Amino acid sequence: MLEHHPDLTASVIYGLGWLYLLLFLMNSVWVWRSYHRDGEIKMFGQGVPVASIWALYAAMLGMISAAHLTGSNNPQMFLLRMPEAFKTTVDYLSGPRSFFSLSVGLFVLLIVLREWLVKPTVGWVLLNVSLIFLALSMTDYDFRQIVSKPDNVPIVAMLFICAYFTWLSFACAVENDQRKAAGKPLYSQEKNDKILVWPDLVYSELICMVLVTALLVAWGIVLQAPLEEPASSAKTPNPSKAPWYFLGLQEMLVYYDPWMAGVVLPSMILVGLMAIPYIDFNKLGNGYYTFNERKFAISTFLFGFLPLWVAMIVLGTFLRGPNWNFFGPYEYWDVHKLELLNNVNVSEWFWYTVMNTKMPVAPAGSDPVTQAGYILVREWLGLVLTFAYLAVLPPIMAVTIFRKFFVKMGFLRFMVLSNLILFMASLPIKMVLRWSFNLKYIVAIPEWFFNI
Amino acid sequence: MPATDDYLRDPKRMHKIFALSAVTFLGVTVWMMWADYADEWRGFQRKAMSLIAARDKAKIAAIKQDPEYLKQSAEANEQVKSADQQLKDQQAELDTLQKQVSDLAQKSAATMRELRTKRAVRDVARATYGLKVRDNEPKRIQEEFREKYDKAEADATEFEQRFSTESAELVQAKAALAAVTAERDKAELRVKALNSDLARLSAAVNKIEPTSKFSALKRDFMLWPIINGFNSPERIQQDWMPRLEISLGGMANVQRFDRCRTCHYMIDAVDIGTKPGFPHGSGEEGSGTFEHPFASHPRLDLFLTSASPHPMPKFGCTSCHSGQGSGTSFQNASHTPNHPVIEHEWQHKYNWFDNHFWEHPMNPKRFEESNCIKCHINVVELGHSPKFGATAPKVTRGYELVKTYGCFGCHEINGFEGTKIVGVDLRLEPAAEEAEKVANDPTQVAGKMRKVGPSLRHLASKSEQGWIENWTEEPKSFRPTTRMPQFFKLTNQHDKLAQDFNPVEISGIATYLLGKSQAMDLLSPKDGYKPDAARGKELFATKGCVACHTHGEMAGVNADFGPELSRIHAKIKPGKAGFDWLYTWIREPERYHPRTKMPHLFLDAQGEGDKYTDPAADIAAFLLKLEGSPADFKPTQEYALNTVDAAALDDLIQRFLVKLLTPGQIEEFMKTGKYPIPAKSVKGDEIELANGPDGALDPAEWHQRKLTYVGRKTITKYGCYGCHEIPNFETARPIGTALQDWGKKDRSRLAFEHIHEYLHHHGQPDLGMTIETLTEVDATRLHVEGGAGVRIRAAIPGTTPLAAIHVDEDKREKDALQPDDVILAYDGLAIVDAAQLKAQLRRTEPGTPVTLEVWRGGKSHVLQIAPDGSLEERVQEGLGKALRKEFKDPAEEERETSAAFYYESLGHHGRPGFLWQKLRQPRSYDFKMDETKPYDDRLRMPKFPFSEEDIDAIATFVLGLTAEPPNPEYLYNPTGPAGARIKGESLLQQFNCAGCHMLELPEFRYGADLEGLQASDAAAEFPLAIELLNKLKPPRNGLTGETMSVKSGDETKTLPVVGFHGLIAALPNPDDDPEDQEYVAELWENLKVGDKALFPTTKMIFPAAAMQTMLPARGGRYAEWLANRLLESKQVSQLALAWQASPPPLYQEGIKVQTPWLFNFLRNPEKIRHTTVLRMPRFNMSADEAQALANYFAAADGAVYPYQAIPQREPQYLEERTAELHQAFPEKTHDYLTESWKLLNSPVCVKCHAVGGRMPVSTDPAKDIRAPNLEMAGERLRPDWLLLWLYRPTWITPYTSMPQNFPPGKKNLEGLFGGDGNLQTISTRDALLNYHRLMERDGRIVYDPMTPATPPNAGGDAAAAAQPVNSDPVTATKAAAEADETGGSK
């Protein structure tokens, strides 16, 4: 009764029982599929059907499920939980740096290992791993608190959906690429997968619509919308979070001035997305899945979408806690945790550290023009750097790594592309600068509400 | 590639899937509707309605079985029947008449139908004509339409007339019919009246359980989902309080909607009067009680009903209870469990969880009174209301504790925002220089509270350094009952740093206080006067000291208003100086402090020569245990001075200075003593350092200066000036967190720090071993002398026994508590049982050393331990016991579950838990924090001697302080009598009036044998006296409505309980046979028991067995004690005389005295009575306070105030009386007042009273008691009261010695008013009221019918009037009595 953070309660154990039962059923189906498709592997000197391994695994899940659903509901007696060592390690490794590096790393692996990843068995194993990870993690109080918040449930679902569709598109793309390499026709051409609008498309859509509506209604009944405290100007919630789909933007606020993170960068995203058809010069890959023919376009887009958007949402939702501090997934959201950093502006670094002098400050009472002059002098390095980044870098790119692009696109289209890419890159660059040098702003002119 | 005509999916299969998904969708939709429908409140409402129906059915059954009803109803039915029978004889006539009525009705109805059409036609014609006129149509057209109108009008008129004729005929016919059926109609009406209750109840039942099948079907239909949206019998019950807003966290205030009645359906159901219709209880079958939510509110006289002060439509529910009024489920309403055991139950029953998003959760039962103070900002009326009793005793107790212990000295409780009232106001009164500014500022209201501690302005004249240090360090070591909290030796002062610094700080405080102390003019007893301690002791008892102070030598009375005085001799400074200080304090306390609470007791020296006594000196001698002369006084205890470590002193100063000076400056300063900043620029406490003398550094002065500075800094730090007046701190601000809105303080702003970790292992003083009260067997086995104590049973497995230090005469050894140790005493207090030991432990600060007297191995040892245990363990154990229902003592269960509640609250970062622990162990929040924070930032809240129950009460009060004022119309801050009562009540407390005076008499309730009660004989009294008695003391119904069974002899009788107010005259004698033991009490009120009137002074005698309860008097403990003491010490011979010698009860004081007189008396009390052994002291009362108190007494008794008319002084009255006099006694020529003056100056009054310029002339010194001077009666007493007093003094004060001077049926002084006692009484009263006028006009006279005395010719001679006239003749003849004119004349 006085246990304020019970790691396990009877209802959690039962809930996990149902989850394991679902896994058991899923894998039972997989056993059937595997029996028909996978054939045998050599083990102990004889051929063993791969399906038997799956069957063993499914049986184990079935037993675990039965144990959850029928066994003791005394949490103290319960053994199957996420090992503490794993939790400690994950919490220890968690941090915006490692999280971001990890997500970029995974992104790279996704591209590099795509041909291996799209194998159904690999996909299935990954799904199983992620579900078992989730199930084990649910035995942790803090993880459960944050994941099962009614607000956050859709985000968990989104992760699986996102992963599935990425996997699916890569599966299709890899197949087409392999066909191209082998000189075979594309999948859609060979299989002639055109279908009738009625009834094949519209009827299916209708059924989907009905089922999804039913699902939403059921969801609405089971998971009640969370009603939190009345709004108060004197006491804002801690942490104050944006709606989940904006959490990526909110993460930018950590690194950028509100003006940049809230206005400029989102506008650039919208404009950039609109501009894609006009700057895309690659005629290949129209109307079918492919990766090899559109390496640059797909990688760039997915970089912007997966590590910079989806991963940021995950970070913002699950890993940012009170005071916008970073918390490991198994860490208690303690308001007393302090993570204060003394961040430094480029101008401060230049004048104090490099020049070892004071900053130029306009004499009191001077006219606006003089003040502006002083400010520009104070911030000259940041301004120059920014200018160089946006104006000098594109021409250099045009003559170096993007030479082919520049030739094909022409000046204007190239400048648009390069600036969009630079803007996209500015977020990870700023992150790295913050983590490496405690950099606050490159250009800091609070007098004009202009910080970069 | 062209598309094929093949379908991708088999349409048949698609249809099936579609059908399935559609069915799923339908199912989900139904589920949604069901989820919407299946609100838990529906179930509650359904059950509530069935309970109501069941109750009404039971009532119907009861009525139907009531023989009276059956009899009457049979009679009435018989009447109807016989009337019907009679009508049968006139059947033909009846038929004709009925037909006639029906025909006529039909006809007139038809006419009416026609008439309506005609009227309409006419109205149209009129309107059309009007339009033509407006449009200025040609005359011709106008006329045409005018004609049309005329025609229509004529048509209508014809029908009007026809209708009125027919109506008249119909009325006539109906009357004719009624005349025939009159008998039957009457009988039917009676039946209807008899059945009206039944009809009402049946209708109510029928609404819930309709008898007709169709109605039942319709009702069921209306309950269906969806349909129930349209006026269903089950619906959400909503109360809307637009003016009583609810604050949503600073953004918006919204109107309040309470839907609580949706589930609490019968909450306002009354039975008879304001009795709850569905009383709350276990709800078991047959108990007649109901569980929530089916129970009614227990106090419907006070809440919800329209006649109560808090009617439902105006107040709703959540304004008092809090909670989410709009919620319609158990969880959404934010119910709050009272303790974790209930919480546990709720979790299982209702899936309860703590919804911390709702800022106003319902108050748990323990805080149900918290919200009262949002509107009742004066609080006192919640503790004492004449109509409703103590309605919120707990919050009142909390309020009183806060007031008594002076929490507001450090924690401002500001009830005002500018001049707008926002809550309870407990602010210190502004210091002198500020007071005027505030008084002249219309935007500010001044605080009113005085500092609770004594002034320290003249401390040096009272005490010395050693005692001050000792006291400051640990006040309760000197005086265990002190209210002064402990600042040192607490949990955050056990480390090396604090151990080094504390002695320096304590020494600094004493040095500062003594150094800054100002000289005061002390009084001394007369040279050579030898104070007598024995006499002093008697005076201490009789002069009222023990009304406020406790003293070890005064047994049987415990007053805690002032400090306990038993050990004052150990604290005052030695020699004559110390004696003189106490002498001055006793004699003229205002010399020490002009606003002290200690009153001026008029203890002036008296007598001459050998008889010269100085009571103040005697009392001082008693208190100081003085044997010789004042100069020989030596305190009975010496106090070692703290050793001040010079290094620590310097270190501390450097720590203080580090925020103000540079390291270099500090170093320089510590070397030279020259403060780097000139004194005139220093603002803070550093002025003590800056004000050094010029020249070379004198080490002694330097040390003293440093100590003074540390003292001043420490006083600033601990805020000592919040309670004490201290020089230089007059305008310092309170140091603590303001509390006026603490009740809504954001929980995230409370510093919980490591409290949870602390309470895991500490926080509960405990021996760490199981204990039990010593049993007889063990006592014999262990040979324990005395046989009482607490035995240590065993060590708790897994814990090491508590370490102890074995203290022997000269050595201290390590030791440990062992099983079979018997604890005999705890810190000097004898321990007899385990509960007592536990209670002592709870009051101890964990970790502080405690001395135990322990019986071990056949002899007694002294062990010193530091009891420390885990609060968590205590709570777990308590909860386990509560869940297993193992508690036998409800008080213990309450305490343990309370502790669990607060502990749990702490765990959830709740305000109550924070407060609880803060008051239990104020410094525990520094656990492990003191290691990392600067020394100066350590917590400084002191430890107050509060019990856990006290803390619970304080929490109730503090949590109600939210500074969210309701709409001003809801504030209860009345003017007029109710306001005067409230102001007065707090002044009564402030001046401890109830210490001496009884404000309400005790009430006795006993089972009365009504037959045996002897009614008072009204016939034997003057009719006017009875009338006046009933007017001034309206008879009160003595029957309480309860009954009790009383055993007398072998039989047990059920007797009605009678309650009355009075004083005990005799207690049962324990030596008597139990059968014969009885109480004798004297009735003080005018009581009515059934039809018997019992006048005051009736002796109520009843057997001890019949006593039900005795509710103690309100106040007056001292008066009782003194009366008993005087009687026991044989200083008086009777109880009545003892009472006369004691402070009088202020029973119905309001109808007695005139308000202006009382005002003056309170400001400057003159001596009234000669019988009392003490005098009313003079309090340092402001004019406002005296006025409020004077008004209070009048308001409390419903008397007129502040001005009273005295009609007996008005010419018209006097002329009428004179005319009557002349008519009755034509021989008299002088006026009425002269006649009255004679009466007053007759030998009757002067026997006891000084009157008309004469001192009393006693005829029988043994019987006649010196009574008040009558000179003041006319200004002091109200006319009606005075008259009743003269009629029958004992009716007002049963113990008085004043006789009934002019009793009925007895002629006395027949020369005046013909000896008519009634007229004489009135006349005496009138003379008293015109006393001053008569003294001026008629002058000093002596009327003595017995002696033809020479009239003193001294009409206007004031000098003569002032002289006592003891030599007046007192013998007389009967003849002289006739000569009425001889008594006196102009």
Short mmCIF file of C-alpha atoms in Angstrom, two decimals, chain B residues 80-195:
data_model
loop_
_atom_site.label_atom_id
_atom_site.label_comp_id
_atom_site.label_asym_id
_atom_site.label_seq_id
_atom_site.Cartn_x
_atom_site.Cartn_y
_atom_site.Cartn_z
CA VAL B 80 -70.02 9.58 3.88
CA LYS B 81 -72.11 6.45 3.79
CA SER B 82 -74.85 7.81 5.96
CA ALA B 83 -74.89 11.06 4.00
CA ASP B 84 -75.24 9.02 0.84
CA GLN B 85 -78.05 7.12 2.48
CA GLN B 86 -79.85 10.33 3.28
CA LEU B 87 -79.44 11.59 -0.23
CA LYS B 88 -81.08 8.44 -1.51
CA ASP B 89 -84.35 9.64 -0.05
CA GLN B 90 -84.07 12.80 -2.08
CA GLN B 91 -82.95 11.00 -5.18
CA ALA B 92 -85.57 12.50 -7.47
CA GLU B 93 -84.84 16.03 -6.39
CA LEU B 94 -81.15 15.36 -6.65
CA ASP B 95 -81.49 14.00 -10.16
CA THR B 96 -83.45 17.05 -11.25
CA LEU B 97 -80.94 19.40 -9.77
CA GLN B 98 -78.02 17.54 -11.28
CA LYS B 99 -79.65 17.52 -14.66
CA GLN B 100 -80.37 21.19 -14.36
CA VAL B 101 -76.75 21.95 -13.51
CA SER B 102 -75.48 19.85 -16.35
CA ASP B 103 -77.90 21.40 -18.85
CA LEU B 104 -77.05 24.87 -17.80
CA ALA B 105 -73.36 24.17 -17.93
CA GLN B 106 -73.66 22.83 -21.42
CA LYS B 107 -75.71 25.79 -22.54
CA SER B 108 -73.42 28.42 -21.12
CA ALA B 109 -70.41 26.67 -22.57
CA ALA B 110 -72.01 26.80 -26.00
CA THR B 111 -72.71 30.50 -25.59
CA MET B 112 -69.17 31.06 -24.54
CA ARG B 113 -67.88 29.40 -27.69
CA GLU B 114 -70.02 31.72 -29.81
CA LEU B 115 -69.06 34.69 -27.72
CA ARG B 116 -65.36 34.10 -28.35
CA THR B 117 -65.90 34.30 -32.09
CA LYS B 118 -67.99 37.45 -31.77
CA ARG B 119 -65.35 39.10 -29.64
CA ALA B 120 -62.71 38.27 -32.19
CA VAL B 121 -64.80 39.71 -35.02
CA ARG B 122 -65.37 42.85 -33.06
CA ASP B 123 -61.68 43.24 -32.22
CA VAL B 124 -60.76 42.87 -35.86
CA ALA B 125 -63.35 45.50 -36.83
CA ARG B 126 -62.01 47.88 -34.23
CA ALA B 127 -58.46 47.42 -35.37
CA THR B 128 -59.34 47.86 -39.04
CA TYR B 129 -61.25 51.03 -38.25
CA GLY B 130 -58.25 52.22 -36.28
CA LEU B 131 -56.02 51.67 -39.29
CA LYS B 132 -58.32 53.73 -41.47
CA VAL B 133 -58.18 56.56 -38.98
CA ARG B 134 -54.41 56.33 -38.84
CA ASP B 135 -54.15 56.33 -42.65
CA ASN B 136 -56.32 59.40 -42.80
CA GLU B 137 -58.73 57.73 -45.24
CA PRO B 138 -61.57 59.78 -46.61
CA LYS B 139 -64.35 60.33 -44.21
CA ARG B 140 -66.68 58.08 -46.17
CA ILE B 141 -64.47 55.08 -45.87
CA GLN B 142 -63.87 55.82 -42.25
CA GLU B 143 -67.56 55.89 -41.60
CA GLU B 144 -68.10 52.71 -43.48
CA PHE B 145 -65.66 50.91 -41.26
CA ARG B 146 -67.04 52.58 -38.22
CA GLU B 147 -70.39 51.10 -39.03
CA LYS B 148 -68.91 47.70 -39.47
CA TYR B 149 -67.41 48.01 -36.04
CA ASP B 150 -70.63 49.15 -34.46
CA LYS B 151 -72.42 46.17 -35.89
CA ALA B 152 -69.83 43.74 -34.64
CA GLU B 153 -69.85 45.39 -31.25
CA ALA B 154 -73.61 45.09 -30.97
CA ASP B 155 -73.37 41.45 -31.91
CA ALA B 156 -70.78 40.78 -29.27
CA THR B 157 -72.66 42.67 -26.58
CA GLU B 158 -75.70 40.56 -27.16
CA PHE B 159 -73.76 37.40 -26.52
CA GLU B 160 -71.98 38.90 -23.54
CA GLN B 161 -75.30 39.53 -21.92
CA ARG B 162 -76.63 36.13 -22.78
CA PHE B 163 -73.55 34.49 -21.26
CA SER B 164 -73.71 36.44 -18.05
CA THR B 165 -77.37 35.51 -17.54
CA GLU B 166 -76.62 31.87 -18.11
CA SER B 167 -73.61 31.91 -15.79
CA ALA B 168 -75.68 33.40 -13.03
CA GLU B 169 -78.28 30.69 -13.51
CA LEU B 170 -75.58 28.04 -13.37
CA VAL B 171 -74.16 29.39 -10.12
CA GLN B 172 -77.64 29.38 -8.66
CA ALA B 173 -78.28 25.82 -9.74
CA LYS B 174 -74.93 24.67 -8.33
CA ALA B 175 -75.70 26.34 -5.02
CA ALA B 176 -79.04 24.58 -4.90
CA LEU B 177 -77.33 21.27 -5.55
CA ALA B 178 -74.65 21.97 -2.95
CA ALA B 179 -77.30 22.76 -0.37
CA VAL B 180 -78.73 19.31 -0.83
CA THR B 181 -75.35 17.50 -0.82
CA ALA B 182 -73.72 19.66 1.86
CA GLU B 183 -73.54 16.85 4.40
CA ARG B 184 -71.90 14.45 2.02
CA ASP B 185 -69.44 17.02 0.67
CA LYS B 186 -68.26 17.77 4.19
CA ALA B 187 -67.80 14.11 4.97
CA GLU B 188 -65.89 13.56 1.76
CA LEU B 189 -63.61 16.48 2.54
CA ARG B 190 -62.82 14.93 5.90
CA VAL B 191 -61.93 11.63 4.29
CA LYS B 192 -59.69 13.45 1.90
CA ALA B 193 -57.96 15.35 4.68
CA LEU B 194 -57.44 12.16 6.64
CA ASN B 195 -55.92 10.50 3.64
#
